[in-house]
Amino acid sequence: ICCRVSPSGTVRVDTNNYSVPIERAGQAVTVKAHAEKIAVYFDGNLIAEHSRCYGHNEEILILSHYLSLLERKPRSILQARPVKNNVSAPILSFMEENHFSSHELMDILKDYVEKGEQQVWKNRSHYLLTHNRPVSILDQVRVEAVDLGMYDCLLHRGGDENVGTKRGGIN
């Protein structure tokens, strides 16, 4: 079957959408549907392979297909469907609760894709140590109260010639 990759980086087979590398969005690809797998080819080269889904209106998304897009759109990392559909709930919570920068989130996601969830948990302390946490001031800063009553007197009285003429903003 020859078909065009959707703008969201998927091809439709029967009633389901299967992801391909997002760089192929809008391009023509060849899809071979087998009993147990879906294979997607571009210029004769295999670019994506999925276990076949026999459900209806399902999205089968591979996170690695979307990493380059997530790097370009960093605000969407934690809300992106490929992330939510592939990353475990504990890892998602870890990423959300620690308020990592988009660069740090991408490092975690790349490790997740390349090395697996176990390795992400092993590197947890590394992510937290290298995390660019905002500076927080622990000691109290005392600010003395200021009496602005003298300024009020000047404004009501008109003050000297300069204060009175500049008060309205006209010279």
C-alpha atoms as a PDB file:
ATOM      1  CA  ILE A   1       0.000   0.000   0.000  1.00  0.00           C
ATOM      2  CA  CYS A   2       1.386   3.426  -0.922  1.00  0.00           C
ATOM      3  CA  CYS A   3       0.240   6.270   1.334  1.00  0.00           C
ATOM      4  CA  ARG A   4       1.215   9.719   2.556  1.00  0.00           C
ATOM      5  CA  VAL A   5       2.470  10.295   6.108  1.00  0.00           C
ATOM      6  CA  SER A   6       0.141  12.589   8.061  1.00  0.00           C
ATOM      7  CA  PRO A   7       1.372  15.901   9.531  1.00  0.00           C
ATOM      8  CA  SER A   8       1.421  14.163  12.926  1.00  0.00           C
ATOM      9  CA  GLY A   9       3.854  11.524  11.625  1.00  0.00           C
ATOM     10  CA  THR A  10       1.517   8.558  11.259  1.00  0.00           C
ATOM     11  CA  VAL A  11       0.227   6.247   8.542  1.00  0.00           C
ATOM     12  CA  ARG A  12      -3.243   4.740   8.670  1.00  0.00           C
ATOM     13  CA  VAL A  13      -3.711   0.994   8.220  1.00  0.00           C
ATOM     14  CA  ASP A  14      -7.291  -0.227   8.467  1.00  0.00           C
ATOM     15  CA  THR A  15      -8.612   1.910  11.332  1.00  0.00           C
ATOM     16  CA  ASN A  16      -5.350   2.440  13.245  1.00  0.00           C
ATOM     17  CA  ASN A  17      -2.537   5.000  13.046  1.00  0.00           C
ATOM     18  CA  TYR A  18       1.094   3.874  13.257  1.00  0.00           C
ATOM     19  CA  SER A  19       3.976   6.275  13.807  1.00  0.00           C
ATOM     20  CA  VAL A  20       6.928   6.837  11.497  1.00  0.00           C
ATOM     21  CA  PRO A  21       9.869   9.200  12.035  1.00  0.00           C
ATOM     22  CA  ILE A  22       8.368  12.709  12.076  1.00  0.00           C
ATOM     23  CA  GLU A  23      10.865  13.823   9.421  1.00  0.00           C
ATOM     24  CA  ARG A  24       8.779  11.838   6.905  1.00  0.00           C
ATOM     25  CA  ALA A  25       5.572  13.860   7.521  1.00  0.00           C
ATOM     26  CA  GLY A  26       3.926  14.702   4.211  1.00  0.00           C
ATOM     27  CA  GLN A  27       6.000  12.207   2.236  1.00  0.00           C
ATOM     28  CA  ALA A  28       4.866   9.102   0.372  1.00  0.00           C
ATOM     29  CA  VAL A  29       5.792   5.778   1.962  1.00  0.00           C
ATOM     30  CA  THR A  30       5.047   2.126   1.303  1.00  0.00           C
ATOM     31  CA  VAL A  31       3.247   0.159   3.991  1.00  0.00           C
ATOM     32  CA  LYS A  32       3.271  -3.613   4.137  1.00  0.00           C
ATOM     33  CA  ALA A  33       0.634  -5.078   6.433  1.00  0.00           C
ATOM     34  CA  HIS A  34       1.418  -8.589   7.626  1.00  0.00           C
ATOM     35  CA  ALA A  35      -0.626 -10.743   9.984  1.00  0.00           C
ATOM     36  CA  GLU A  36       1.434  -9.770  13.023  1.00  0.00           C
ATOM     37  CA  LYS A  37       3.347  -6.659  12.002  1.00  0.00           C
ATOM     38  CA  ILE A  38       3.180  -3.415  10.041  1.00  0.00           C
ATOM     39  CA  ALA A  39       6.323  -2.396   8.137  1.00  0.00           C
ATOM     40  CA  VAL A  40       6.807   1.089   6.663  1.00  0.00           C
ATOM     41  CA  TYR A  41       9.357   1.757   3.907  1.00  0.00           C
ATOM     42  CA  PHE A  42      10.731   4.970   2.409  1.00  0.00           C
ATOM     43  CA  ASP A  43      12.770   4.673  -0.794  1.00  0.00           C
ATOM     44  CA  GLY A  44      12.974   0.928  -0.225  1.00  0.00           C
ATOM     45  CA  ASN A  45      14.411   1.284   3.311  1.00  0.00           C
ATOM     46  CA  LEU A  46      12.567   0.096   6.412  1.00  0.00           C
ATOM     47  CA  ILE A  47      11.865   3.198   8.548  1.00  0.00           C
ATOM     48  CA  ALA A  48       9.308   1.849  11.045  1.00  0.00           C
ATOM     49  CA  GLU A  49       7.979  -1.458  12.240  1.00  0.00           C
ATOM     50  CA  HIS A  50       5.107  -2.115  14.641  1.00  0.00           C
ATOM     51  CA  SER A  51       3.247  -5.074  16.053  1.00  0.00           C
ATOM     52  CA  ARG A  52      -0.070  -5.083  14.269  1.00  0.00           C
ATOM     53  CA  CYS A  53      -2.984  -3.744  16.254  1.00  0.00           C
ATOM     54  CA  TYR A  54      -6.417  -5.233  15.621  1.00  0.00           C
ATOM     55  CA  GLY A  55      -8.257  -2.662  17.742  1.00  0.00           C
ATOM     56  CA  HIS A  56     -10.170   0.233  16.245  1.00  0.00           C
ATOM     57  CA  ASN A  57      -9.021   3.860  16.056  1.00  0.00           C
ATOM     58  CA  GLU A  58      -5.861   3.140  18.059  1.00  0.00           C
ATOM     59  CA  GLU A  59      -2.630   5.156  17.907  1.00  0.00           C
ATOM     60  CA  ILE A  60       0.555   3.153  18.040  1.00  0.00           C
ATOM     61  CA  LEU A  61       3.326   5.690  18.644  1.00  0.00           C
ATOM     62  CA  ILE A  62       7.037   5.059  19.115  1.00  0.00           C
ATOM     63  CA  LEU A  63       8.689   7.755  21.221  1.00  0.00           C
ATOM     64  CA  SER A  64      11.944   7.769  19.237  1.00  0.00           C
ATOM     65  CA  HIS A  65       9.997   8.841  16.137  1.00  0.00           C
ATOM     66  CA  TYR A  66       9.149  12.144  17.856  1.00  0.00           C
ATOM     67  CA  LEU A  67      12.315  13.134  19.737  1.00  0.00           C
ATOM     68  CA  SER A  68      13.459  15.642  17.091  1.00  0.00           C
ATOM     69  CA  LEU A  69      10.026  17.308  17.130  1.00  0.00           C
ATOM     70  CA  LEU A  70       9.999  17.496  20.924  1.00  0.00           C
ATOM     71  CA  GLU A  71      13.403  19.210  20.859  1.00  0.00           C
ATOM     72  CA  ARG A  72      11.971  21.868  18.549  1.00  0.00           C
ATOM     73  CA  LYS A  73       8.795  22.280  20.645  1.00  0.00           C
ATOM     74  CA  PRO A  74      10.067  22.020  24.224  1.00  0.00           C
ATOM     75  CA  ARG A  75       6.909  23.355  25.907  1.00  0.00           C
ATOM     76  CA  SER A  76       4.967  20.306  24.763  1.00  0.00           C
ATOM     77  CA  ILE A  77       7.311  17.621  26.083  1.00  0.00           C
ATOM     78  CA  LEU A  78       5.307  16.520  29.120  1.00  0.00           C
ATOM     79  CA  GLN A  79       1.927  16.831  27.343  1.00  0.00           C
ATOM     80  CA  ALA A  80       2.899  15.089  24.093  1.00  0.00           C
ATOM     81  CA  ARG A  81       0.969  11.899  23.304  1.00  0.00           C
ATOM     82  CA  PRO A  82       4.104   9.941  22.324  1.00  0.00           C
ATOM     83  CA  VAL A  83       5.546  10.739  25.764  1.00  0.00           C
ATOM     84  CA  LYS A  84       2.352   9.984  27.678  1.00  0.00           C
ATOM     85  CA  ASN A  85       1.743   6.769  25.700  1.00  0.00           C
ATOM     86  CA  ASN A  86       5.282   5.384  26.116  1.00  0.00           C
ATOM     87  CA  VAL A  87       6.817   6.665  29.343  1.00  0.00           C
ATOM     88  CA  SER A  88       5.761   4.961  32.562  1.00  0.00           C
ATOM     89  CA  ALA A  89       3.699   6.903  35.103  1.00  0.00           C
ATOM     90  CA  PRO A  90       6.485   6.881  37.760  1.00  0.00           C
ATOM     91  CA  ILE A  91       9.015   8.359  35.307  1.00  0.00           C
ATOM     92  CA  LEU A  92       6.478  10.978  34.162  1.00  0.00           C
ATOM     93  CA  SER A  93       5.850  11.935  37.792  1.00  0.00           C
ATOM     94  CA  PHE A  94       9.597  12.181  38.423  1.00  0.00           C
ATOM     95  CA  MET A  95      10.000  14.493  35.416  1.00  0.00           C
ATOM     96  CA  GLU A  96       7.005  16.676  36.363  1.00  0.00           C
ATOM     97  CA  GLU A  97       7.730  16.985  40.091  1.00  0.00           C
ATOM     98  CA  ASN A  98      11.342  18.100  39.646  1.00  0.00           C
ATOM     99  CA  HIS A  99      10.605  20.902  37.171  1.00  0.00           C
ATOM    100  CA  PHE A 100      13.434  19.977  34.827  1.00  0.00           C
ATOM    101  CA  SER A 101      14.328  22.315  31.973  1.00  0.00           C
ATOM    102  CA  SER A 102      13.379  21.203  28.454  1.00  0.00           C
ATOM    103  CA  HIS A 103      17.022  20.299  27.780  1.00  0.00           C
ATOM    104  CA  GLU A 104      17.116  18.131  30.911  1.00  0.00           C
ATOM    105  CA  LEU A 105      13.802  16.487  29.987  1.00  0.00           C
ATOM    106  CA  MET A 106      15.160  15.642  26.550  1.00  0.00           C
ATOM    107  CA  ASP A 107      18.258  14.060  28.127  1.00  0.00           C
ATOM    108  CA  ILE A 108      16.006  11.881  30.285  1.00  0.00           C
ATOM    109  CA  LEU A 109      13.800  10.922  27.317  1.00  0.00           C
ATOM    110  CA  LYS A 110      16.807  10.053  25.155  1.00  0.00           C
ATOM    111  CA  ASP A 111      18.149   7.812  27.924  1.00  0.00           C
ATOM    112  CA  TYR A 112      14.693   6.263  28.255  1.00  0.00           C
ATOM    113  CA  VAL A 113      14.594   5.459  24.528  1.00  0.00           C
ATOM    114  CA  GLU A 114      18.214   4.334  24.168  1.00  0.00           C
ATOM    115  CA  LYS A 115      18.872   2.603  27.489  1.00  0.00           C
ATOM    116  CA  GLY A 116      15.462   1.820  28.998  1.00  0.00           C
ATOM    117  CA  GLU A 117      13.554   2.694  32.139  1.00  0.00           C
ATOM    118  CA  GLN A 118      15.899   0.775  34.458  1.00  0.00           C
ATOM    119  CA  GLN A 119      18.812   2.964  33.393  1.00  0.00           C
ATOM    120  CA  VAL A 120      16.799   6.147  33.928  1.00  0.00           C
ATOM    121  CA  TRP A 121      16.124   5.080  37.511  1.00  0.00           C
ATOM    122  CA  LYS A 122      19.802   4.252  37.992  1.00  0.00           C
ATOM    123  CA  ASN A 123      20.727   7.738  36.706  1.00  0.00           C
ATOM    124  CA  ARG A 124      18.115   9.481  38.849  1.00  0.00           C
ATOM    125  CA  SER A 125      20.635  11.007  41.248  1.00  0.00           C
ATOM    126  CA  HIS A 126      22.716  12.207  38.283  1.00  0.00           C
ATOM    127  CA  TYR A 127      19.718  14.032  36.795  1.00  0.00           C
ATOM    128  CA  LEU A 128      18.992  15.663  40.135  1.00  0.00           C
ATOM    129  CA  LEU A 129      22.627  16.672  40.729  1.00  0.00           C
ATOM    130  CA  THR A 130      23.022  18.274  37.313  1.00  0.00           C
ATOM    131  CA  HIS A 131      19.553  19.810  37.462  1.00  0.00           C
ATOM    132  CA  ASN A 132      19.644  23.612  37.191  1.00  0.00           C
ATOM    133  CA  ARG A 133      17.496  24.328  40.197  1.00  0.00           C
ATOM    134  CA  PRO A 134      16.423  27.914  40.771  1.00  0.00           C
ATOM    135  CA  VAL A 135      18.408  29.729  43.424  1.00  0.00           C
ATOM    136  CA  SER A 136      16.475  30.052  46.654  1.00  0.00           C
ATOM    137  CA  ILE A 137      17.430  32.406  49.450  1.00  0.00           C
ATOM    138  CA  LEU A 138      17.305  30.663  52.774  1.00  0.00           C
ATOM    139  CA  ASP A 139      18.054  33.562  55.128  1.00  0.00           C
ATOM    140  CA  GLN A 140      15.493  36.254  55.831  1.00  0.00           C
ATOM    141  CA  VAL A 141      15.990  39.668  54.290  1.00  0.00           C
ATOM    142  CA  ARG A 142      14.858  42.516  56.568  1.00  0.00           C
ATOM    143  CA  VAL A 143      13.357  45.545  54.937  1.00  0.00           C
ATOM    144  CA  GLU A 144      12.873  48.602  57.139  1.00  0.00           C
ATOM    145  CA  ALA A 145       9.567  50.420  56.879  1.00  0.00           C
ATOM    146  CA  VAL A 146       9.823  53.778  55.129  1.00  0.00           C
ATOM    147  CA  ASP A 147       7.686  56.771  56.078  1.00  0.00           C
ATOM    148  CA  LEU A 148       6.448  58.356  52.859  1.00  0.00           C
ATOM    149  CA  GLY A 149       4.452  61.019  54.704  1.00  0.00           C
ATOM    150  CA  MET A 150       6.948  63.733  53.773  1.00  0.00           C
ATOM    151  CA  TYR A 151       6.286  63.130  50.070  1.00  0.00           C
ATOM    152  CA  ASP A 152       2.542  63.414  50.646  1.00  0.00           C
ATOM    153  CA  CYS A 153       3.080  66.796  52.348  1.00  0.00           C
ATOM    154  CA  LEU A 154       5.095  68.027  49.392  1.00  0.00           C
ATOM    155  CA  LEU A 155       2.440  66.939  46.908  1.00  0.00           C
ATOM    156  CA  HIS A 156      -0.435  68.571  48.852  1.00  0.00           C
ATOM    157  CA  ARG A 157       1.470  71.753  49.549  1.00  0.00           C
ATOM    158  CA  GLY A 158       2.856  72.025  46.061  1.00  0.00           C
ATOM    159  CA  GLY A 159       6.408  71.903  47.375  1.00  0.00           C
ATOM    160  CA  ASP A 160       8.893  74.218  45.743  1.00  0.00           C
ATOM    161  CA  GLU A 161       8.401  75.657  42.245  1.00  0.00           C
ATOM    162  CA  ASN A 162      10.010  72.641  40.455  1.00  0.00           C
ATOM    163  CA  VAL A 163       8.009  69.948  42.263  1.00  0.00           C
ATOM    164  CA  GLY A 164       4.701  71.721  41.575  1.00  0.00           C
ATOM    165  CA  THR A 165       5.285  72.176  37.834  1.00  0.00           C
ATOM    166  CA  LYS A 166       6.622  68.673  37.168  1.00  0.00           C
ATOM    167  CA  ARG A 167       3.899  66.946  39.192  1.00  0.00           C
ATOM    168  CA  GLY A 168       1.435  66.902  36.294  1.00  0.00           C
ATOM    169  CA  GLY A 169       4.064  65.838  33.810  1.00  0.00           C
ATOM    170  CA  ILE A 170       4.020  69.219  31.943  1.00  0.00           C
ATOM    171  CA  ASN A 171       6.983  71.613  32.069  1.00  0.00           C
END
